[in-house]
XYZ file of C-alpha atoms in Angstrom:
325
model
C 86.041 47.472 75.747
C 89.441 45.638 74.069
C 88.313 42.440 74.086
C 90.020 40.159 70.926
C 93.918 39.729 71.345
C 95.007 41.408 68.424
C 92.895 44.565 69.520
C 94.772 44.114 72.726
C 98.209 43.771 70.637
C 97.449 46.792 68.812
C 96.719 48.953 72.041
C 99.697 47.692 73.694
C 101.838 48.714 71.397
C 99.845 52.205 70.894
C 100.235 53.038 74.879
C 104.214 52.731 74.326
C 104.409 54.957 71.374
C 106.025 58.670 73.128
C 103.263 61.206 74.083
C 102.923 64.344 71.708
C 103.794 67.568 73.780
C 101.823 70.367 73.848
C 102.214 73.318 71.798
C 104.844 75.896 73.349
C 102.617 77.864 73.444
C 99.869 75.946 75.132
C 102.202 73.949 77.642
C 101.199 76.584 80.251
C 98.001 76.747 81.421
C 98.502 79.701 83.569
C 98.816 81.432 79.736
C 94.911 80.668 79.526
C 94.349 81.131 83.069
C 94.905 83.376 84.839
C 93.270 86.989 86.891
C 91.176 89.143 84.044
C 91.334 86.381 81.258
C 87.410 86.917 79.671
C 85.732 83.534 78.736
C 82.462 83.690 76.147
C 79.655 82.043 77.813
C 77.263 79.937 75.631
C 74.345 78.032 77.467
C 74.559 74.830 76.713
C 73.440 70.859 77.683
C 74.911 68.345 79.540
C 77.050 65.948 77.447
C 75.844 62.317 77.332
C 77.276 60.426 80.443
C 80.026 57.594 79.190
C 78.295 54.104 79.274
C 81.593 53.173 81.183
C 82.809 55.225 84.585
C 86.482 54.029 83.590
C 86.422 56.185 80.379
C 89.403 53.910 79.337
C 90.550 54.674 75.602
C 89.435 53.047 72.253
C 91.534 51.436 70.129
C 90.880 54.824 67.886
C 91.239 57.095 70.218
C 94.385 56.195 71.730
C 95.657 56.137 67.962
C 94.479 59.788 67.233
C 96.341 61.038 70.667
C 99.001 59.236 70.138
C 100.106 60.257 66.488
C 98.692 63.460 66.305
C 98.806 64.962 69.881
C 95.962 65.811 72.938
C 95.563 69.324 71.013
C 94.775 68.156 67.790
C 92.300 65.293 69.405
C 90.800 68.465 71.501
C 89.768 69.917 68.116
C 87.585 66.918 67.223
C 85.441 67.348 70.377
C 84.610 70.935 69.845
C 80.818 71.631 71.266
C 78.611 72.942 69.012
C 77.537 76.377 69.762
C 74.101 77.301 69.333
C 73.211 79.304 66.809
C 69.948 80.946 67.487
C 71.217 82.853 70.561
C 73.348 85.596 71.848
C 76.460 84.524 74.349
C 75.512 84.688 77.971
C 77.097 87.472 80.021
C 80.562 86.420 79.880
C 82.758 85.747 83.136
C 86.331 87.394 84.392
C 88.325 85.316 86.164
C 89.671 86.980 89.834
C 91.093 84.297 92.099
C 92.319 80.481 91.407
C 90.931 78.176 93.968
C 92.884 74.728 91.864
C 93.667 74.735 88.753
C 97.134 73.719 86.507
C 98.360 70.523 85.489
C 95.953 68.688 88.012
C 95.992 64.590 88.598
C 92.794 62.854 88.390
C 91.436 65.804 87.776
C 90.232 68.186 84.792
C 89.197 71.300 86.629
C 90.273 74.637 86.891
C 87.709 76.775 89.622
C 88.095 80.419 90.030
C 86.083 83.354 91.442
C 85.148 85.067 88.666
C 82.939 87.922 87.839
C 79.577 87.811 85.594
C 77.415 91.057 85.329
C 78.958 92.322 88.353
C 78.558 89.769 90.850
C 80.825 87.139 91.910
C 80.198 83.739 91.191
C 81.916 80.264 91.018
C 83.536 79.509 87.877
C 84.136 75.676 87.382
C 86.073 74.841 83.774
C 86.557 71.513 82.456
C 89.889 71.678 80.450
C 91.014 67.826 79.095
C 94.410 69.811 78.118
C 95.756 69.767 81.512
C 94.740 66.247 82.886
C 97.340 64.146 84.315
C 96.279 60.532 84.357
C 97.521 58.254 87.326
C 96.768 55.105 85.792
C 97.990 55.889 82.163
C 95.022 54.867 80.718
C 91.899 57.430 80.673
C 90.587 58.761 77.836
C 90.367 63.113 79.170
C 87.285 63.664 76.949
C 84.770 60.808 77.865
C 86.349 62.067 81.485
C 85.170 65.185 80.876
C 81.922 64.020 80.066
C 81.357 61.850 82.979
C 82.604 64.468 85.449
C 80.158 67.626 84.023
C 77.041 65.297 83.201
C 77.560 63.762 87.187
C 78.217 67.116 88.231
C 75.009 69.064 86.439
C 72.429 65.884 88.012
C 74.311 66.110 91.284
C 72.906 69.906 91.251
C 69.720 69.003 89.528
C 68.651 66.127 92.622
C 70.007 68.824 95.297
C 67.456 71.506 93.954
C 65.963 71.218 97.619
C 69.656 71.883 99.264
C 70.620 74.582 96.860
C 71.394 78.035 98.163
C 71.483 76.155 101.976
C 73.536 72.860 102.427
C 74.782 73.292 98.366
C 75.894 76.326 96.325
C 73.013 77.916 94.282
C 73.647 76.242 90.547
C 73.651 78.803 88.306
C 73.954 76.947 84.960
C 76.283 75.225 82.824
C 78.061 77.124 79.452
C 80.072 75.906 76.675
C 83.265 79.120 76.306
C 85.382 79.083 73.083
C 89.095 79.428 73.035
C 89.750 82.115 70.662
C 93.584 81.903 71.155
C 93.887 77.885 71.436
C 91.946 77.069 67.554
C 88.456 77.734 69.314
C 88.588 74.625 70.863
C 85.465 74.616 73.539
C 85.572 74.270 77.295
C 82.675 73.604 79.659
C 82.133 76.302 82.285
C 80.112 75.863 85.448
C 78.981 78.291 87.232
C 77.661 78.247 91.463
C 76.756 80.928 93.887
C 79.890 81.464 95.841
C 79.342 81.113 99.230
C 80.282 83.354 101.945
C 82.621 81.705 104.410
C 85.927 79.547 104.819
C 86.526 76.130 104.280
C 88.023 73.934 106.755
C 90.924 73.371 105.517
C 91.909 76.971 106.250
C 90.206 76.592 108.986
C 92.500 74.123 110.580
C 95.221 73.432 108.520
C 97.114 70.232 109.811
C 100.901 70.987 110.278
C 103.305 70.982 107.329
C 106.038 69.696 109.358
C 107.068 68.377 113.009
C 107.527 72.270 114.130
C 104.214 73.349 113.313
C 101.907 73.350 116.054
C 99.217 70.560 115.282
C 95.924 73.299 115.127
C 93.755 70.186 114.555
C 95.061 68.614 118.167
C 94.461 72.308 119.429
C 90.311 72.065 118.541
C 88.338 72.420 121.640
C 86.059 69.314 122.532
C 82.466 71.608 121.754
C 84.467 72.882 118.388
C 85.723 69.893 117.279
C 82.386 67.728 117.589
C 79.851 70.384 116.224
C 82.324 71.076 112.571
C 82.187 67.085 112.027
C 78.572 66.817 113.534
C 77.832 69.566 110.296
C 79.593 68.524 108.138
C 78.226 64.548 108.613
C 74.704 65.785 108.527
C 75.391 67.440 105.195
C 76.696 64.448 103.584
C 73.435 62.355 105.254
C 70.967 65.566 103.854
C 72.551 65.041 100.128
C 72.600 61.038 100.482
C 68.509 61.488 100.923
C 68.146 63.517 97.764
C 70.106 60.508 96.109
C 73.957 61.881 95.636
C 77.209 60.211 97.842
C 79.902 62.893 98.061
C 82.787 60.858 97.471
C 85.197 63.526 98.646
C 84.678 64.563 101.938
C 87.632 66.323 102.091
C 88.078 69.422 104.475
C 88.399 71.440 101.212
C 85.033 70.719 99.839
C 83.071 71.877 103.587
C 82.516 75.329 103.761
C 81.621 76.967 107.105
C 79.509 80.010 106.607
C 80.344 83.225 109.100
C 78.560 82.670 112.762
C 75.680 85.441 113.050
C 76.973 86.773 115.182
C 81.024 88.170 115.935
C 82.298 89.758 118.739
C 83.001 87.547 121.751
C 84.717 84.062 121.596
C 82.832 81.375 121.109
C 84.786 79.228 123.483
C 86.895 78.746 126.769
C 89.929 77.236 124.895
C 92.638 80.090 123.873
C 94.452 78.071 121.523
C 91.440 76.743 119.855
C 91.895 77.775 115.988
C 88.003 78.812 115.841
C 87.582 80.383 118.904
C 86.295 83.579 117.255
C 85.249 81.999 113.999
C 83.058 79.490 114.334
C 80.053 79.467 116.667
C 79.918 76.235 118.024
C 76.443 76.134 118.899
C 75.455 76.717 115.263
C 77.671 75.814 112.565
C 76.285 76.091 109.191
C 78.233 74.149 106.969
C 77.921 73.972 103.212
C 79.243 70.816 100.896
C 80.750 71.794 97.693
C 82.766 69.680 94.366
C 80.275 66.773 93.414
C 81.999 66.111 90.020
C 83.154 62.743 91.518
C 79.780 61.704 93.298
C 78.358 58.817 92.848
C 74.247 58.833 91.945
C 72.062 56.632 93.689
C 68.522 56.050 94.845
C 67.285 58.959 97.660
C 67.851 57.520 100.716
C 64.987 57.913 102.913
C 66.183 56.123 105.913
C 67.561 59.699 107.289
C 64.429 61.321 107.921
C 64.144 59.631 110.964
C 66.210 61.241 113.827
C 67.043 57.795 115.716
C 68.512 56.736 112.700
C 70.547 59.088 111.660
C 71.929 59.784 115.623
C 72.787 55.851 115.547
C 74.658 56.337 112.439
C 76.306 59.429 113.881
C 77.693 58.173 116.508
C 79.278 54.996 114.492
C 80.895 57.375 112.484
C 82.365 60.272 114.522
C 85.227 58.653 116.342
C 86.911 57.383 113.741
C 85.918 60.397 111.197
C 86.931 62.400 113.482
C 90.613 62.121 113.416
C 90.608 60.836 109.985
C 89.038 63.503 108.194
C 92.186 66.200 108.579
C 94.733 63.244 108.323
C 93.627 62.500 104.372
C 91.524 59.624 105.468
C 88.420 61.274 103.414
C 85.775 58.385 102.861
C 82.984 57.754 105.055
């Protein structure tokens, strides 16, 4: 924390000096990622959580970005790799799920490829953080949003593989052509399945028929009724998704395919999701918050009452960008 005035002089007139660009040849992250690129796989620890969620900037490290540019402050947070080991099997990138210049953000997930199966790739890259509010520090973000992410996984041991992906470990990857400045990689099961935003997209414009407004009654109900009892499984085992957005619910196949699974002929799901049994999985938990389990939703009554509070207005909500509950 800035907390004497001429600390706060000094930082004021540090945020006004121009930003550094990028290398040419770095400006692009596609350049780095993109289908085939091969990432070395070290295993490695958590980083040290922040002792502040705001990662704001230091007086010092705002200097060093400012004067000398984000690459050349990426090269004094290298991670150490360990010496005493062999690389993991390394991963090939296949797909991009997000990725780029990304706001608020400092992932880039794939599918990817590790000893021939397919997995979840998840890379924390500080290079290609956009900050809305002009003043977080990327690499104590960096470090908040892998250490959160790694004890999200850790509490949801009992969830993994059912209501969470399968964690499969957490890697440090060198950057042979960018200096070998170091990267955190991720990796999770990747799970079989659509999320709901592809599900039912919401229109892109006024001619687009509304596919959320098209939901049967039995469909609509049963993917929120999921997707709530998810978020109240992982709230017992002591982790609040913060981002309940469609994106990050996953609706695994129905068991069985054939016939529709309701009455409705312009319901988006009708063949897809079996609205008697919708298994829905919760992904992204790099922006959860931790907290103490929650026991209270063990009992049925309870979490019913709750239920019921919630769905009408999540209901709606949750396609329109209203994501919080």
């Amino acid at each position: 924390m800035v907390s004497d005035p001429t600390s706060l002089e000094r930082m004021h007139q540090l945020y006004h000096l121009p930003v550094i660009p990028l290398p040419d040849e770095l400006s692009d992250p596609d350049t780095l990622y993109h289908p085939n690129a091969h990432f070395e796989l070290h295993t490695c620890s958590p980083p040290r959580s922040p002792h502040h969620d705001q990662c704001m900037y230091t007086e010092d490290s705002l200097r060093l970005e400012k004067t000398a540019g984000l690459y050349a402050a990426s090269m004094t947070h290298r991670i150490s790799l360990p010496t005493y080991a062999h690389p993991s099997s390394p991963i090939v990138l296949r797909e991009k799920l997000c990725g780029g210049f990304r706001e608020g953000r400092v992932t880039h997930v794939w599918t990817a490829t590790r000893a021939g199966e397919t997995v979840i790739a998840k890379i924390f890259d500080p290079l290609y953080f956009i900050d809305p509010y002009e003043g977080t520090d990327p690499f104590p973000f960096v470090d908040l949003s892998v250490s959160r992410e790694v004890e999200a996984y850790h509490r949801l041991e009992p969830l993994q593989g059912t209501r969470v992906p399968r964690f499969l470990g957490l890697f440090v990857s060198p950057l042979p052509t960018q200096g070998n400045r170091t990267v955190y990689v991720l990796l999770l099961e990747h799970v079989a399945g659509q999320d709901v935003r592809y599900l039912v997209p919401p229109p892109t414009s006024d001619s687009d028929p509304d596919k959320v407004e098209n939901l049967c009654s039995a469909h609509r109900s049963a993917i929120v009724d999921s997707a709530v009892n998810v978020f109240f499984d992982i709230l017992m085992c002591g982790v609040k998704q913060r981002d309940m957005a469609p994106r990050n619910v996953i609706i695994r196949p129905p068991r069985h395919r054939g016939d529709a699974f309701c009455a409705k002929e312009d319901c988006p799901v009708r063949f897809s999701v079996d609205a008697s049994n919708v298994e829905s999985v919760m992904i992204d938990f790099e922006g959860s918050e931790l907290w103490d389990p929650d026991h209270e939703f063990y009992d049925q009554q309870t979490r019913e009452r709750e239920m019921h509070s919630l769905r009408e207005d999540f209901l709606e909500d949750w396609w329109y960008g209203k994501y919080g509950i």
